[in-house]
């Protein structure tokens, strides 16, 4: 048997190629949209990709299942569990087998047995793998998808938080409890192969190692320590990370079937003078590093550096509008690849060369970046309005007393609520996310300043901080120690 692991760190997404070396057949489990990596590995290993198996309708990235079915004729093995509204609508267009709990299928001499493990989503299934070609009569591992992670378990609230399906979070939490109880009865020796690692918004506290065992997770996974259903439900619904709003788009796209990329080329680079003609009807993303953007950029553009594109484009881009990018020619292919993974492909209408925009004098706007020492007196004197764009968890742990909390991912929909009769200072943990926020606020007509070094630099300089339920603590300016937080 052949087992290959693929990991996309930008989306914290894991997928797997399983091959039978006797029959030269292979299946990909939970594929991403960039299918060339699987085709190249199959070619190199001397196997043919004949199938795709998915654990559920994914919410955080565009699946590559339809792409593989369309381009190489791979048979689809997908869930037929859950309510009618969560069925794969495109599966009937291809060779496919709809799966129920207890079903089995073979890829060569490798058997996959289906377990219905609802909770993260109603249709979620897991796959027990048995290498019959190697003489085994019992499974060696389980593909858990977004059900059980290393050190965590899939969150049940995404349908309610991202897709707006009221009441689904608590119902899903109860389902998840019973799925977890079923998991606990599996043999301890089974390997666990999840679909995500640390950094995914599909759960809280995910571990950074790629795999585990059932026995280890039963002993050390916090979510699997509960024997009381009510306590489990309370635990699993509390302190979950913010649910990206684009997850609702991904669920719909993956249910209906994403568009086929095929051998489509890159969008063309347009003449820089076109930019003024499209600004009012499109989103223009400048992928430059934030330092370069702060010094010179086209008015009205949004800055998401290429290194942060996967994490924030889905939050901040309006999927109903055309999208254009400002970038370097050598980076366009990577930008397109990342945007395709989160379903921004048909919206992408063209690109502009940053060097050409600078040469033509179109980058006429900038914004200042100032240190804690420069801004602290103005913040204290209420001369500026301070916005903290970090997550709820970061804010609750500790924040600057004068700050107003506005999470970056929700910022575009809250612009009219922000008081901006005076300059707006934006701040995050290190100043990377606040640079994105600065571009959004400036495009909305606000006078913005980015706090250099963010909250880390603020604490290092010895300025005051507070947290939910704690008193403000003030340290001497210039102190090299972070302020301690005490009741």
C-alpha positions as a printed Julia matrix, in Angstrom:
487×3 Matrix{Float64}:
   0.0    0.0     0.0
   1.07   3.55   -0.76
   0.12   6.5     1.48
   1.2   10.05    0.59
   0.51  13.14    2.71
  -0.09  16.62    1.25
  -0.29  19.77    3.34
  -1.17  23.32    2.39
   0.13  25.54    5.23
  -1.75  28.59    3.98
  -5.08  26.85    4.55
  -3.86  24.34    7.18
  -5.38  21.68    4.89
  -4.26  18.06    4.74
  -5.11  15.6     1.97
  -3.96  12.1     1.16
  -3.21   9.85   -1.79
  -3.75   6.14   -1.1
  -2.58   3.67   -3.71
  -2.72  -0.06   -4.21
   0.68  -0.98   -5.6
  -0.55  -4.36   -6.82
  -3.34  -3.03   -9.04
  -1.73   0.4    -9.68
  -4.89   2.27   -8.61
  -5.12   5.25   -6.28
  -7.65   7.49   -4.53
  -7.26  11.01   -3.15
  -8.99  11.73    0.16
 -10.27  15.3     0.68
  -8.38  16.86   -2.26
  -7.66  20.55   -2.64
  -8.34  22.39   -5.87
  -4.7   22.32   -6.95
  -4.88  18.79   -8.38
  -1.61  18.83  -10.31
   0.24  17.85   -7.13
  -1.76  14.6    -6.95
  -1.41  13.83  -10.65
   2.35  14.37  -10.51
   2.72  12.14   -7.44
   0.6    9.41   -9.03
   2.7    9.56  -12.2
   5.92   9.39  -10.2
   4.69   6.44   -8.11
   3.36   4.55  -11.12
  -0.31   4.51  -10.11
  -3.44   5.85  -11.79
  -5.85   8.14   -9.96
  -9.17   6.38  -10.34
 -11.16   7.77   -7.42
 -11.83  10.64   -5.02
 -13.21  10.2    -1.49
 -14.57  13.13    0.53
 -15.44  13.17    4.2
 -17.92  16.07    3.93
 -18.84  19.23    2.03
 -15.94  21.45    3.01
 -16.42  25.06    4.11
 -12.89  26.46    4.23
 -11.54  25.74    0.75
 -12.74  24.78   -2.71
 -12.62  21.01   -3.12
 -10.71  19.41   -5.97
 -13.11  16.47   -6.18
 -15.05  17.75   -9.17
 -11.86  18.84  -10.92
 -10.43  15.31  -10.65
 -13.7   13.73  -11.76
 -13.88  16.01  -14.79
 -10.24  15.99  -15.85
  -9.2   12.37  -15.27
 -12.53  10.56  -14.86
 -12.01   9.8   -11.16
 -15.0    8.15   -9.51
 -16.57  10.12   -6.66
 -17.14   8.49   -3.29
 -19.16  11.02   -1.29
 -21.62  11.13    1.57
 -25.33  10.47    1.18
 -25.97  11.05    4.88
 -27.64  14.08    6.41
 -30.68  16.11    5.29
 -31.65  16.76    1.68
 -30.17  20.26    1.61
 -26.68  18.86    2.19
 -26.31  16.51   -0.76
 -23.7   16.7    -3.51
 -25.7   18.22   -6.35
 -23.04  17.61   -9.03
 -22.28  13.96   -8.18
 -24.8   12.6   -10.7
 -22.85  14.24  -13.54
 -19.93  11.84  -12.98
 -19.2    8.27  -12.01
 -20.09   8.27   -8.35
 -21.14   6.19   -5.36
 -23.19   7.82   -2.61
 -22.19   6.48    0.78
 -24.11   5.56    3.9
 -22.89   4.36    7.28
 -21.48   0.83    7.02
 -20.86   0.94    3.28
 -17.54  -0.27    1.91
 -15.65   0.22   -1.34
 -12.35  -1.02   -2.73
  -9.48   0.82   -4.37
  -7.54  -2.13   -5.7
  -7.05  -4.33   -2.64
  -7.55  -1.52   -0.13
 -10.91  -1.43    1.62
 -12.6    1.75    2.85
 -15.42   1.38    5.38
 -17.77   4.3     5.99
 -18.63   5.63    9.44
 -21.27   8.34    9.69
 -19.74  10.86   12.14
 -22.04  13.91   12.14
 -21.6   17.0    14.25
 -19.15  19.2    12.4
 -21.64  18.9     9.55
 -24.71  16.64    9.25
 -23.32  14.67    6.3
 -19.82  14.13    7.74
 -18.35  10.65    7.32
 -15.03   9.02    8.2
 -13.19   6.21    6.4
 -11.64   3.17    8.07
  -8.82   1.83    5.9
  -7.89  -1.87    5.72
  -4.93  -3.0     3.59
  -6.33  -6.31    2.41
  -3.61  -6.56   -0.2
  -1.08  -6.73    2.62
  -3.0   -9.54    4.26
  -4.76  -7.46    6.93
  -8.29  -8.27    8.04
  -8.63  -5.31   10.41
  -8.25  -1.59    9.74
  -4.96   0.23   10.29
  -6.23   3.81   10.35
  -9.08   6.23    9.93
  -9.49   9.34    7.76
 -11.46  11.62   10.07
 -11.85  14.71    7.88
 -12.96  17.56   10.15
 -14.34  15.23   12.82
 -11.31  14.42   15.0
  -8.1   16.43   14.73
  -4.82  15.99   16.53
  -5.6   17.45   19.96
  -9.02  18.77   19.02
 -12.37  18.03   17.4
 -14.37  19.68   14.64
 -16.53  22.64   15.6
 -20.31  22.19   15.21
 -21.25  25.87   14.88
 -20.06  26.73   11.36
 -23.44  26.23    9.7
 -24.99  28.68   12.14
 -22.11  31.16   12.43
 -21.12  31.32    8.77
 -24.17  30.08    6.85
 -26.84  31.5     9.17
 -28.69  28.24    9.79
 -30.27  29.02   13.16
 -30.24  26.35   15.83
 -27.78  24.12   13.99
 -24.88  24.77   16.38
 -26.4   23.16   19.46
 -27.97  20.34   17.45
 -24.6   19.68   15.84
 -22.87  19.72   19.23
 -25.15  16.95   20.49
 -24.52  14.92   17.33
 -20.8   15.48   17.76
 -20.91  14.11   21.29
 -22.38  10.83   20.08
 -19.89  10.65   17.2
 -17.09  11.16   19.71
 -18.46   8.36   21.87
 -18.41   6.1    18.84
 -14.82   7.12   18.12
 -13.8    6.12   21.65
 -14.83   2.53   20.94
 -12.4    2.18   18.04
  -9.15   0.24   18.62
  -6.41   2.31   20.23
  -3.83   1.31   17.62
  -5.66   2.93   14.7
  -3.8    5.8    13.09
  -5.77   9.06   12.79
  -5.43  11.06    9.56
  -7.32  14.39    9.81
  -8.02  16.99    7.12
  -6.58  19.96    9.02
  -3.72  21.05   11.24
  -2.88  24.0    13.46
  -4.28  27.3    12.23
  -7.53  25.99   10.77
 -10.75  27.75   11.75
 -12.61  24.41   11.63
 -11.85  23.78   15.3
 -10.06  25.2    18.32
  -6.61  24.25   19.56
  -5.6   22.0    16.69
  -2.21  20.32   17.05
   0.65  20.93   14.64
   1.73  17.32   14.12
   0.23  15.62   11.06
  -1.26  12.46   12.55
  -2.04  10.64   15.78
  -3.67   7.45   17.04
  -7.09   6.74   18.46
  -5.54   5.72   21.76
  -3.5    8.88   22.11
  -6.46  11.12   21.29
  -8.65   9.26   23.76
  -6.09   9.98   26.48
  -5.07  13.55   25.67
  -7.58  15.21   23.35
  -9.51  17.68   25.6
 -12.75  17.19   23.69
 -12.68  13.43   24.27
 -12.45  13.66   28.05
 -16.16  14.4    28.55
 -18.58  11.68   29.62
 -21.42  14.11   30.26
 -23.24  15.3    27.14
 -24.31  18.67   28.57
 -20.78  19.49   29.7
 -19.41  18.47   26.3
 -21.89  20.7    24.46
 -20.98  23.65   26.66
 -17.27  23.04   26.09
 -17.43  22.61   22.33
 -19.56  25.71   21.73
 -17.4   28.01   23.85
 -14.34  29.99   22.73
 -14.42  28.88   19.11
 -12.45  31.12   16.72
 -14.34  33.57   14.52
 -16.09  31.8    11.65
 -14.95  33.3     8.34
 -17.98  34.56    6.45
 -16.69  33.13    3.17
 -17.28  29.65    4.63
 -20.93  30.01    3.61
 -19.82  30.6     0.02
 -17.54  27.55    0.11
 -20.3   25.29    1.4
 -22.54  26.35   -1.47
 -19.77  26.07   -4.07
 -18.7   22.61   -2.93
 -22.29  21.4    -2.73
 -23.28  22.65   -6.17
 -19.91  21.89   -7.73
 -17.1   24.4    -8.34
 -16.25  25.55  -11.83
 -13.7   23.53  -13.75
 -10.32  25.2   -13.96
  -8.86  22.82  -16.52
  -5.88  24.3   -18.3
  -7.04  27.89  -17.98
  -4.22  30.39  -18.12
  -3.5   33.41  -15.97
  -5.51  36.64  -16.22
  -3.92  39.2   -18.48
  -2.03  42.25  -17.3
  -3.9   45.42  -18.2
  -2.59  48.89  -18.99
  -2.36  50.98  -15.85
  -4.7   53.65  -17.2
  -7.57  51.13  -16.97
  -7.48  51.21  -13.19
  -9.38  54.48  -12.89
 -12.18  53.13  -15.07
 -12.91  50.09  -12.91
 -12.41  51.36   -9.37
 -16.05  52.14   -8.68
 -17.33  48.76   -9.78
 -14.61  46.36   -8.64
 -12.36  45.36   -5.75
  -8.7   46.07   -6.43
  -6.29  44.09   -4.27
  -2.74  45.35   -3.94
  -0.59  42.35   -2.96
   2.48  44.4    -2.08
   4.21  44.14    1.3
   2.49  46.49    3.74
   5.55  48.73    4.12
   5.63  49.4     0.38
   1.88  49.96    0.26
   1.94  52.42    3.16
   4.48  54.56    1.28
   2.66  54.69   -2.06
  -0.52  53.14   -3.43
  -3.49  53.78   -5.68
  -6.33  55.47   -3.76
  -9.23  53.17   -2.93
  -7.27  49.9    -3.16
  -7.16  47.21   -0.49
  -3.8   45.9     0.65
  -3.52  42.18    1.41
   0.13  41.08    1.06
   0.54  37.88   -0.92
   1.78  36.04    2.18
  -1.54  36.84    3.92
  -3.87  36.38    0.95
  -5.13  32.9     1.82
  -5.97  33.92    5.38
  -7.79  37.19    4.68
  -9.12  37.44    1.11
 -12.08  35.21    1.96
 -12.97  37.46    4.87
 -12.6   40.78    3.11
 -13.34  40.37   -0.6
 -16.9   40.84   -1.83
 -17.6   37.71   -3.9
 -20.34  39.54   -5.83
 -17.92  42.07   -7.38
 -15.18  41.75  -10.02
 -11.67  41.46   -8.58
  -8.38  42.8    -9.94
  -4.92  42.45   -8.43
  -1.88  44.68   -8.37
   1.22  42.53   -8.18
   4.59  41.64   -9.64
   4.49  39.41  -12.75
   6.5   36.69  -11.01
   3.89  36.47   -8.23
   0.72  36.38  -10.33
   0.59  32.58  -10.68
   0.8   32.07   -6.92
  -1.82  34.75   -6.3
  -4.22  33.08   -8.74
  -3.58  29.66   -7.19
  -4.39  30.98   -3.71
  -7.53  32.82   -4.83
  -8.8   29.76   -6.7
  -8.48  27.72   -3.51
 -11.0   30.0    -1.78
 -13.35  30.32   -4.73
 -12.23  33.63   -6.2
 -11.68  32.61   -9.8
 -14.55  33.71  -12.01
 -14.47  37.06  -10.19
 -10.79  37.61  -11.08
 -10.87  39.8   -14.19
  -7.31  41.01  -14.61
  -4.05  42.25  -13.1
  -1.89  45.36  -13.02
   1.89  45.59  -12.75
   2.87  47.5    -9.62
   6.04  48.82  -11.22
   4.02  50.29  -14.09
   1.56  51.92  -11.7
   4.41  53.53   -9.79
   6.12  54.69  -12.98
   2.9   56.25  -14.28
   2.42  58.21  -11.05
  -0.87  56.54  -10.09
   0.23  55.57   -6.56
  -0.59  58.98   -5.11
  -1.71  58.0    -1.62
   0.1   56.89    1.55
  -0.52  56.6     5.27
   1.8   57.12    8.28
   3.16  54.42   10.53
   3.99  55.59   14.06
   5.6   54.03   17.12
   3.99  53.54   20.54
   6.13  56.38   21.9
   4.81  58.72   19.23
   1.17  57.71   19.63
   0.8   57.06   23.36
   0.42  60.76   24.33
  -2.16  61.29   21.57
  -4.08  58.18   22.61
  -4.02  59.24   26.26
  -5.19  62.75   25.34
  -8.03  61.35   23.2
  -6.67  63.11   20.13
  -7.01  59.95   18.05
  -9.48  57.06   17.92
  -7.77  53.69   18.54
  -9.13  50.57   16.81
  -7.91  47.08   17.81
  -8.53  44.63   14.93
  -7.39  41.41   16.64
  -9.56  38.39   17.43
 -11.96  38.21   20.35
  -9.61  35.84   22.19
  -6.67  38.21   21.86
  -8.77  41.19   22.91
 -10.15  39.4    25.97
  -6.68  38.31   27.05
  -5.26  41.84   27.06
  -5.7   45.14   25.24
  -4.96  48.86   25.34
  -7.5   50.54   27.66
  -8.51  53.29   25.22
  -9.03  50.91   22.28
 -12.3   49.99   20.57
 -12.48  46.41   19.35
 -13.3   45.82   15.69
 -12.22  42.41   14.4
 -10.49  42.74   11.02
 -12.64  40.12    9.33
 -15.82  42.1    10.06
 -14.38  45.54    9.45
 -15.78  46.22    5.95
 -19.36  45.75    7.16
 -18.85  48.02   10.18
 -17.36  51.1     8.5
 -20.38  53.32    9.11
 -20.21  52.55   12.84
 -16.67  53.86   13.31
 -16.26  57.39   14.65
 -13.71  59.19   12.45
 -13.95  62.89   13.2
 -10.33  62.58   14.29
  -7.46  60.39   13.02
  -8.0   56.65   13.42
  -5.09  54.59   14.76
  -5.25  50.88   13.91
  -3.49  48.21   15.91
  -3.14  44.43   15.99
  -0.58  42.17   17.66
   2.38  42.97   15.4
   1.05  45.57   12.89
   0.53  43.12    9.96
  -3.24  42.79   10.22
  -3.65  46.44   11.14
  -1.89  47.35    7.89
  -4.7   45.59    6.01
  -7.21  47.44    8.19
  -5.5   50.75    7.46
  -6.0   50.23    3.73
  -9.7   49.46    4.23
 -10.32  52.46    6.46
  -8.37  54.82    4.23
 -10.3   53.63    1.17
 -13.46  54.54    3.12
 -12.2   58.1     3.5
 -10.68  58.0     6.96
  -7.43  59.57    8.15
  -5.46  56.53    9.37
  -2.25  55.74   11.22
  -0.85  52.24   11.72
   0.67  51.49   15.14
   4.15  50.15   14.38
   4.87  46.83   16.07
   1.32  46.57   17.35
   0.36  45.46   20.83
   3.65  43.61   21.28
   5.61  46.84   20.82
   3.14  48.71   23.06
   3.74  46.3    25.94
   7.49  46.16   25.34
   7.59  49.95   25.64
   5.91  49.69   29.05
   2.53  51.24   28.3
  -0.75  50.33   29.94
  -2.91  47.33   29.16
  -6.0   45.72   30.59
  -8.16  42.64   29.99
 -11.73  41.49   30.41
 -12.48  41.39   34.13
  -9.12  42.83   35.14
  -8.0   46.22   36.33
  -5.81  48.44   34.23
  -2.1   48.1    34.92
   0.31  50.88   34.06
   4.04  50.34   33.61
   6.73  52.96   33.28
   7.27  54.05   29.66
  10.48  52.63   28.28
  10.36  49.46   30.38
  11.62  46.41   28.52
   9.25  44.08   30.38
   5.69  43.39   29.35
   3.16  44.66   31.87
   1.81  42.02   34.21
  -1.96  41.75   34.53
  -3.3   41.51   38.05
  -6.69  41.77   39.64
